[in-house]
Amino acid sequence: MSSESQSEKDVYSKYNLKRVINASGRMTILGVSTPRPEVVDTVLHGLNEYFEIKDLVDKTGQYIAKLLKVENAVVVSCASAGIVQAVAGLIIKDDRDLLFNLHSSDKYVPREIIVPKGHNVNFGAPISTMVSLGGGIAVEAGYANECKPEHIESLINPDTAAILYVKSHHCVQKSMLSVAQTAVIAKKYNIPLIVDAAAEEDLQTYYQQGADLVIYSGAKAIEGPTSGLVIGRQQAVEWLKLQSQGIGRPMKVGKEGILGLTKAIELYVTEPKHETGQQMVIRMTPFIENLNALDGISATVVWDGAGRDIARAEISFNTNVIGKSAAEVVSFMKQSDIAVYFREYKVNEGKVEADVRSVTSEQLDIIYNKIKNIIQGAK
């Protein structure tokens, strides 16, 4: 392991914190990602300066929009706050009465937000809760395992305020219409399209396909501080920005977050350091080979279910051989001094996935040895 400064050691000892190896990916429950030093420096500078915040929001938004070749952009506190404020912005627009009284007003405005049923997921909190917080009413289109253009079109009526498309590995992937198909419907009926693309890596494609607002997590693929990014059409983003005087007030992002994410986006666009899926495969290969040499364990490469260029190690546990279920192994992996977190979506099938984007080769060895000790009866 790399040497640590005294301050790093003090954080763990002072608060009695458990060390974590994050083999689950860019997950909020583990702090998401680690920004580059240049981003950390920008955050520190921002903390020690004063700005007219509206000016900072507007000017950084213009800078980001120019970088990404979009009409408008704004930094928000996180992707879920982006959903809430996007919904509120498209419902309220510039109605000052609703802006200040969304929580109590019974004024009629279109409030229905059409969401493919397979996209109304729990990403750590329910999508429908974000819609409700923004004053919307989530209306599910299609079925849990299928949504076609006609399913959305059949629900469009004078009460429709927007369509929300969630691009995520959490969502059902099969038999779902694409963002481009959804954009065609939105344009046909002159209805705004919101795309929640929190963990996606391409910061332009959904806007180019016709979305009015696209929402990203600032701390996932972009590797910025805790924050979110909303890009889109000029007027739609301006309506969203008005929410800082309404429901967006408790979701405000600090000056350091605004500057830090802006710097992270600049680096993401101009100096990409992304590890390709094939490079991940090469780095995982010794780890997978070691696991396959253990009785009752099999490991193989799998690719991201949402189509991103991310390779992972899928590890299967044969309960009859090792005497423990996958769920029990997962529980043991989180114990002792260093907790190891996997992607646990298939644990009921006896499988987990190891995401290596935030894992060093040394940490892969630790993971292997922990698994080996667990199946041999030690913790």
XYZ file of C-alpha atoms in Angstrom:
379
model
C 0.000 0.000 0.000
C 1.157 3.571 -0.647
C 2.499 5.608 2.255
C 0.029 7.858 4.040
C 0.414 11.298 5.577
C -0.203 11.787 9.285
C -3.414 13.686 8.528
C -4.762 10.744 6.511
C -4.050 8.394 9.408
C -5.632 10.819 11.865
C -8.947 10.853 9.981
C -9.329 7.090 10.352
C -8.148 6.952 13.957
C -9.847 10.135 15.170
C -13.303 9.071 14.007
C -12.708 5.316 14.228
C -13.523 4.965 10.542
C -13.296 1.716 8.628
C -11.093 1.618 5.560
C -12.883 0.701 2.357
C -11.903 -0.884 -0.936
C -14.481 0.263 -3.447
C -15.056 -2.555 -5.933
C -18.665 -1.519 -6.440
C -18.058 1.407 -8.809
C -18.944 5.070 -8.509
C -21.405 4.607 -5.665
C -22.800 7.398 -3.505
C -22.747 5.244 -0.354
C -18.940 5.064 -0.571
C -18.230 8.662 -1.566
C -18.457 8.123 -5.342
C -15.002 8.972 -6.781
C -11.673 10.685 -6.111
C -11.034 13.959 -8.021
C -7.733 14.803 -9.683
C -5.266 17.027 -7.770
C -6.057 19.965 -10.070
C -9.722 19.731 -9.080
C -8.836 19.550 -5.383
C -6.671 22.656 -5.778
C -9.536 24.508 -7.478
C -11.944 23.526 -4.691
C -9.478 24.800 -2.082
C -9.041 28.085 -3.942
C -12.794 28.502 -4.211
C -13.261 27.941 -0.486
C -10.964 30.865 0.257
C -12.484 33.428 -2.105
C -15.710 35.440 -2.340
C -17.943 35.739 -5.400
C -21.298 37.111 -6.447
C -22.890 33.691 -6.521
C -25.349 34.444 -9.318
C -22.454 35.718 -11.415
C -20.459 32.574 -10.583
C -23.392 30.316 -11.519
C -24.033 32.146 -14.781
C -20.410 32.498 -15.913
C -19.348 28.945 -15.094
C -22.503 27.692 -16.811
C -21.574 29.649 -19.935
C -18.037 28.268 -19.800
C -19.265 24.663 -19.457
C -21.826 25.165 -22.232
C -19.080 26.359 -24.560
C -16.870 23.382 -23.659
C -19.673 20.920 -24.357
C -21.148 22.794 -27.356
C -24.602 23.094 -25.788
C -26.908 26.093 -25.361
C -26.788 26.374 -21.588
C -25.534 24.643 -18.457
C -25.655 24.938 -14.685
C -23.930 23.245 -11.760
C -26.298 21.832 -9.135
C -25.704 20.027 -5.848
C -26.175 16.485 -7.198
C -27.941 14.599 -9.983
C -31.059 13.864 -7.918
C -31.376 17.579 -7.105
C -31.066 18.140 -10.839
C -34.104 15.930 -11.447
C -36.146 17.777 -8.807
C -35.254 21.216 -10.141
C -35.662 20.177 -13.779
C -39.196 18.957 -13.079
C -40.030 22.078 -11.050
C -38.539 24.366 -13.676
C -40.568 22.869 -16.514
C -43.780 22.939 -14.456
C -43.365 26.426 -12.974
C -41.429 28.112 -15.797
C -41.281 31.780 -14.713
C -44.546 31.884 -12.718
C -43.411 33.721 -9.566
C -46.479 32.731 -7.572
C -45.787 29.031 -8.168
C -42.050 29.539 -7.673
C -42.653 30.809 -4.135
C -45.712 28.679 -3.309
C -45.259 25.364 -5.099
C -45.790 23.510 -1.822
C -49.224 25.033 -1.176
C -50.610 26.338 -4.453
C -53.565 24.609 -6.087
C -53.159 26.654 -9.268
C -53.683 24.547 -12.360
C -50.638 23.878 -14.487
C -49.678 20.693 -16.318
C -47.894 18.462 -13.782
C -47.767 14.971 -15.262
C -44.274 13.604 -15.941
C -44.344 10.520 -18.160
C -41.717 7.924 -17.177
C -41.249 4.484 -18.764
C -42.320 2.010 -16.085
C -38.981 0.201 -16.257
C -37.259 3.517 -15.499
C -39.188 4.288 -12.331
C -36.453 2.713 -10.233
C -34.847 3.152 -6.843
C -31.315 4.450 -7.393
C -30.805 4.930 -3.640
C -34.063 6.892 -3.541
C -37.082 6.511 -5.834
C -37.236 8.382 -9.142
C -40.917 9.106 -8.444
C -39.972 10.837 -5.181
C -37.710 13.232 -7.098
C -40.592 13.943 -9.483
C -42.966 14.599 -6.578
C -40.503 16.917 -4.848
C -40.455 19.005 -8.018
C -44.245 19.313 -7.951
C -44.794 16.668 -10.599
C -46.941 13.558 -10.821
C -45.126 10.514 -12.181
C -47.174 8.634 -14.788
C -45.748 5.262 -15.801
C -45.723 4.271 -19.476
C -45.666 0.708 -20.723
C -44.665 -2.264 -18.602
C -41.812 -3.239 -16.305
C -40.151 -5.118 -19.164
C -41.312 -3.119 -22.178
C -41.930 0.447 -23.272
C -42.523 1.386 -26.887
C -43.173 4.811 -28.437
C -46.908 4.157 -28.576
C -47.015 3.521 -24.823
C -45.729 7.047 -24.188
C -47.839 8.651 -26.923
C -51.015 7.116 -25.503
C -50.500 8.987 -22.216
C -49.833 12.444 -23.631
C -52.615 14.899 -22.769
C -53.036 18.578 -21.775
C -51.766 17.723 -18.249
C -48.417 16.438 -19.552
C -45.550 18.691 -18.446
C -42.565 16.610 -19.584
C -41.184 13.177 -20.384
C -38.441 11.775 -18.141
C -36.054 9.155 -19.525
C -33.631 7.493 -17.096
C -30.441 6.205 -18.686
C -28.989 3.926 -16.025
C -27.815 0.409 -15.274
C -30.528 0.377 -12.600
C -33.205 0.436 -15.302
C -34.681 -2.340 -17.397
C -32.559 -2.529 -20.545
C -34.515 -4.853 -22.827
C -37.513 -3.848 -24.952
C -37.168 -0.161 -24.072
C -37.364 2.673 -26.562
C -34.192 4.728 -26.971
C -33.500 8.335 -26.027
C -33.596 9.250 -29.723
C -37.022 7.637 -30.151
C -38.289 9.447 -27.069
C -36.948 12.744 -28.399
C -38.935 12.258 -31.627
C -42.127 11.909 -29.572
C -41.269 14.931 -27.424
C -40.674 17.068 -30.507
C -43.842 15.825 -32.224
C -46.013 16.924 -29.277
C -43.856 19.921 -28.263
C -43.216 18.435 -24.820
C -39.871 18.858 -23.015
C -37.671 15.781 -22.586
C -35.549 15.340 -19.459
C -32.807 12.693 -19.532
C -31.333 11.536 -16.239
C -27.887 10.338 -17.320
C -26.259 10.499 -13.885
C -23.478 7.939 -14.357
C -23.132 8.174 -18.140
C -19.769 9.027 -19.666
C -20.808 10.890 -22.832
C -21.655 14.500 -21.966
C -23.048 15.425 -25.381
C -24.901 12.559 -27.053
C -28.288 12.846 -25.316
C -28.419 16.601 -25.881
C -27.516 16.012 -29.519
C -30.291 13.410 -29.763
C -32.861 16.032 -28.797
C -33.186 16.165 -24.996
C -34.122 19.546 -23.534
C -32.385 18.909 -20.201
C -29.717 16.291 -19.471
C -28.596 15.602 -15.915
C -25.241 14.156 -14.830
C -23.600 13.390 -11.517
C -20.547 15.565 -11.091
C -18.803 12.987 -8.923
C -19.197 9.869 -11.058
C -17.716 9.681 -14.556
C -16.565 13.319 -14.419
C -14.753 12.729 -11.096
C -15.551 16.120 -9.646
C -16.592 17.043 -6.102
C -20.058 16.148 -4.854
C -22.203 18.009 -7.368
C -24.369 17.648 -10.445
C -24.474 19.071 -13.944
C -27.520 20.029 -15.995
C -27.088 20.928 -19.648
C -29.730 21.764 -22.213
C -31.746 24.328 -24.084
C -31.303 27.953 -23.104
C -34.786 28.623 -21.742
C -35.179 25.270 -19.967
C -31.930 25.763 -18.043
C -32.890 29.344 -17.134
C -36.194 28.081 -15.708
C -34.280 25.516 -13.687
C -31.912 28.196 -12.362
C -34.893 30.191 -11.067
C -35.503 27.334 -8.617
C -32.677 28.683 -6.461
C -35.378 31.051 -5.173
C -37.825 28.222 -4.600
C -37.562 24.490 -4.062
C -33.912 24.549 -5.121
C -32.830 26.703 -2.184
C -32.096 23.778 0.197
C -30.286 22.052 -2.685
C -27.834 24.868 -3.345
C -24.276 24.025 -4.282
C -21.350 25.870 -2.726
C -18.838 28.056 -4.530
C -16.174 25.359 -4.145
C -18.432 22.747 -5.737
C -19.253 25.009 -8.681
C -15.607 25.777 -9.379
C -14.446 22.234 -8.702
C -16.917 20.659 -11.106
C -16.190 23.262 -13.775
C -12.497 22.369 -13.560
C -13.288 18.634 -13.589
C -15.393 19.033 -16.740
C -12.615 21.019 -18.411
C -10.128 18.210 -17.662
C -12.639 15.535 -18.648
C -13.091 17.137 -22.057
C -9.570 18.351 -22.799
C -7.336 15.853 -20.982
C -9.190 12.548 -20.817
C -7.580 9.942 -18.617
C -10.312 7.356 -18.952
C -9.246 3.733 -18.674
C -10.816 1.774 -21.514
C -12.787 -1.384 -20.940
C -10.050 -3.408 -22.637
C -7.438 -1.910 -20.312
C -9.636 -2.929 -17.389
C -9.710 -6.480 -18.757
C -5.912 -6.599 -18.907
C -5.606 -5.303 -15.355
C -8.207 -7.778 -14.047
C -6.819 -10.849 -15.789
C -4.368 -11.991 -13.044
C -7.081 -11.416 -10.425
C -9.588 -13.505 -12.377
C -7.039 -16.271 -12.964
C -6.233 -16.436 -9.250
C -9.917 -16.667 -8.342
C -10.519 -19.441 -10.866
C -7.801 -21.487 -9.151
C -9.915 -21.593 -5.951
C -12.358 -24.461 -5.442
C -15.968 -23.305 -5.620
C -15.146 -19.969 -7.226
C -15.470 -19.025 -10.872
C -14.749 -15.617 -12.352
C -15.133 -14.113 -15.780
C -15.210 -10.758 -17.538
C -18.615 -9.119 -18.033
C -19.464 -5.805 -19.679
C -21.636 -3.002 -18.385
C -25.317 -3.766 -18.896
C -26.141 -0.161 -19.840
C -23.672 -0.171 -22.726
C -20.822 1.858 -21.189
C -17.225 0.897 -21.945
C -16.739 -0.686 -18.528
C -15.494 -4.241 -17.953
C -15.985 -5.958 -14.590
C -15.105 -9.271 -12.973
C -18.182 -11.373 -12.275
C -17.476 -13.753 -9.396
C -19.718 -16.776 -8.810
C -19.788 -18.702 -5.536
C -20.748 -22.405 -5.464
C -22.478 -22.773 -2.100
C -22.269 -26.566 -2.193
C -18.491 -26.422 -2.460
C -17.567 -23.495 -0.209
C -20.359 -23.960 2.348
C -21.343 -20.302 2.258
C -23.829 -18.364 0.169
C -22.826 -15.368 -1.923
C -24.710 -13.155 0.547
C -22.662 -14.576 3.419
C -19.409 -13.992 1.524
C -20.472 -10.406 0.800
C -21.181 -9.883 4.503
C -17.780 -11.305 5.510
C -16.028 -9.099 2.929
C -17.340 -6.003 4.722
C -15.902 -7.131 8.069
C -12.450 -6.675 9.652
C -10.189 -3.621 9.233
C -10.758 -3.165 5.508
C -14.293 -3.437 4.146
C -14.621 -4.602 0.541
C -17.752 -3.576 -1.340
C -18.867 -5.354 -4.515
C -21.764 -4.703 -6.873
C -24.408 -6.875 -5.256
C -27.262 -6.733 -7.760
C -27.002 -10.476 -8.565
C -26.183 -11.750 -5.102
C -29.464 -13.702 -5.030
C -28.126 -15.580 -8.071
C -24.892 -16.429 -6.253
C -22.846 -13.765 -8.053
C -21.230 -10.393 -7.456
C -19.317 -8.064 -9.728
C -16.019 -6.343 -8.979
C -15.676 -2.921 -10.592
C -11.966 -2.102 -10.800
C -12.122 1.557 -11.836
C -11.304 2.693 -8.294
C -9.239 -0.352 -7.284
C -5.452 -0.651 -7.443
C -3.572 -3.842 -8.294
C -2.503 -4.071 -4.646
C -6.134 -3.837 -3.573
C -7.099 -6.583 -6.025
C -4.606 -8.808 -4.196
C -6.247 -7.889 -0.884
C -9.670 -8.772 -2.293
C -8.391 -12.121 -3.568
C -6.799 -13.004 -0.218
C -9.934 -12.031 1.707
C -12.049 -14.296 -0.514
C -9.515 -17.108 -0.161
C -9.506 -16.783 3.646
C -13.294 -16.673 3.839
C -13.858 -19.834 1.810
C -11.135 -21.608 3.797
C -12.974 -20.816 7.012
C -11.120 -17.713 8.231
C -12.508 -14.198 8.349
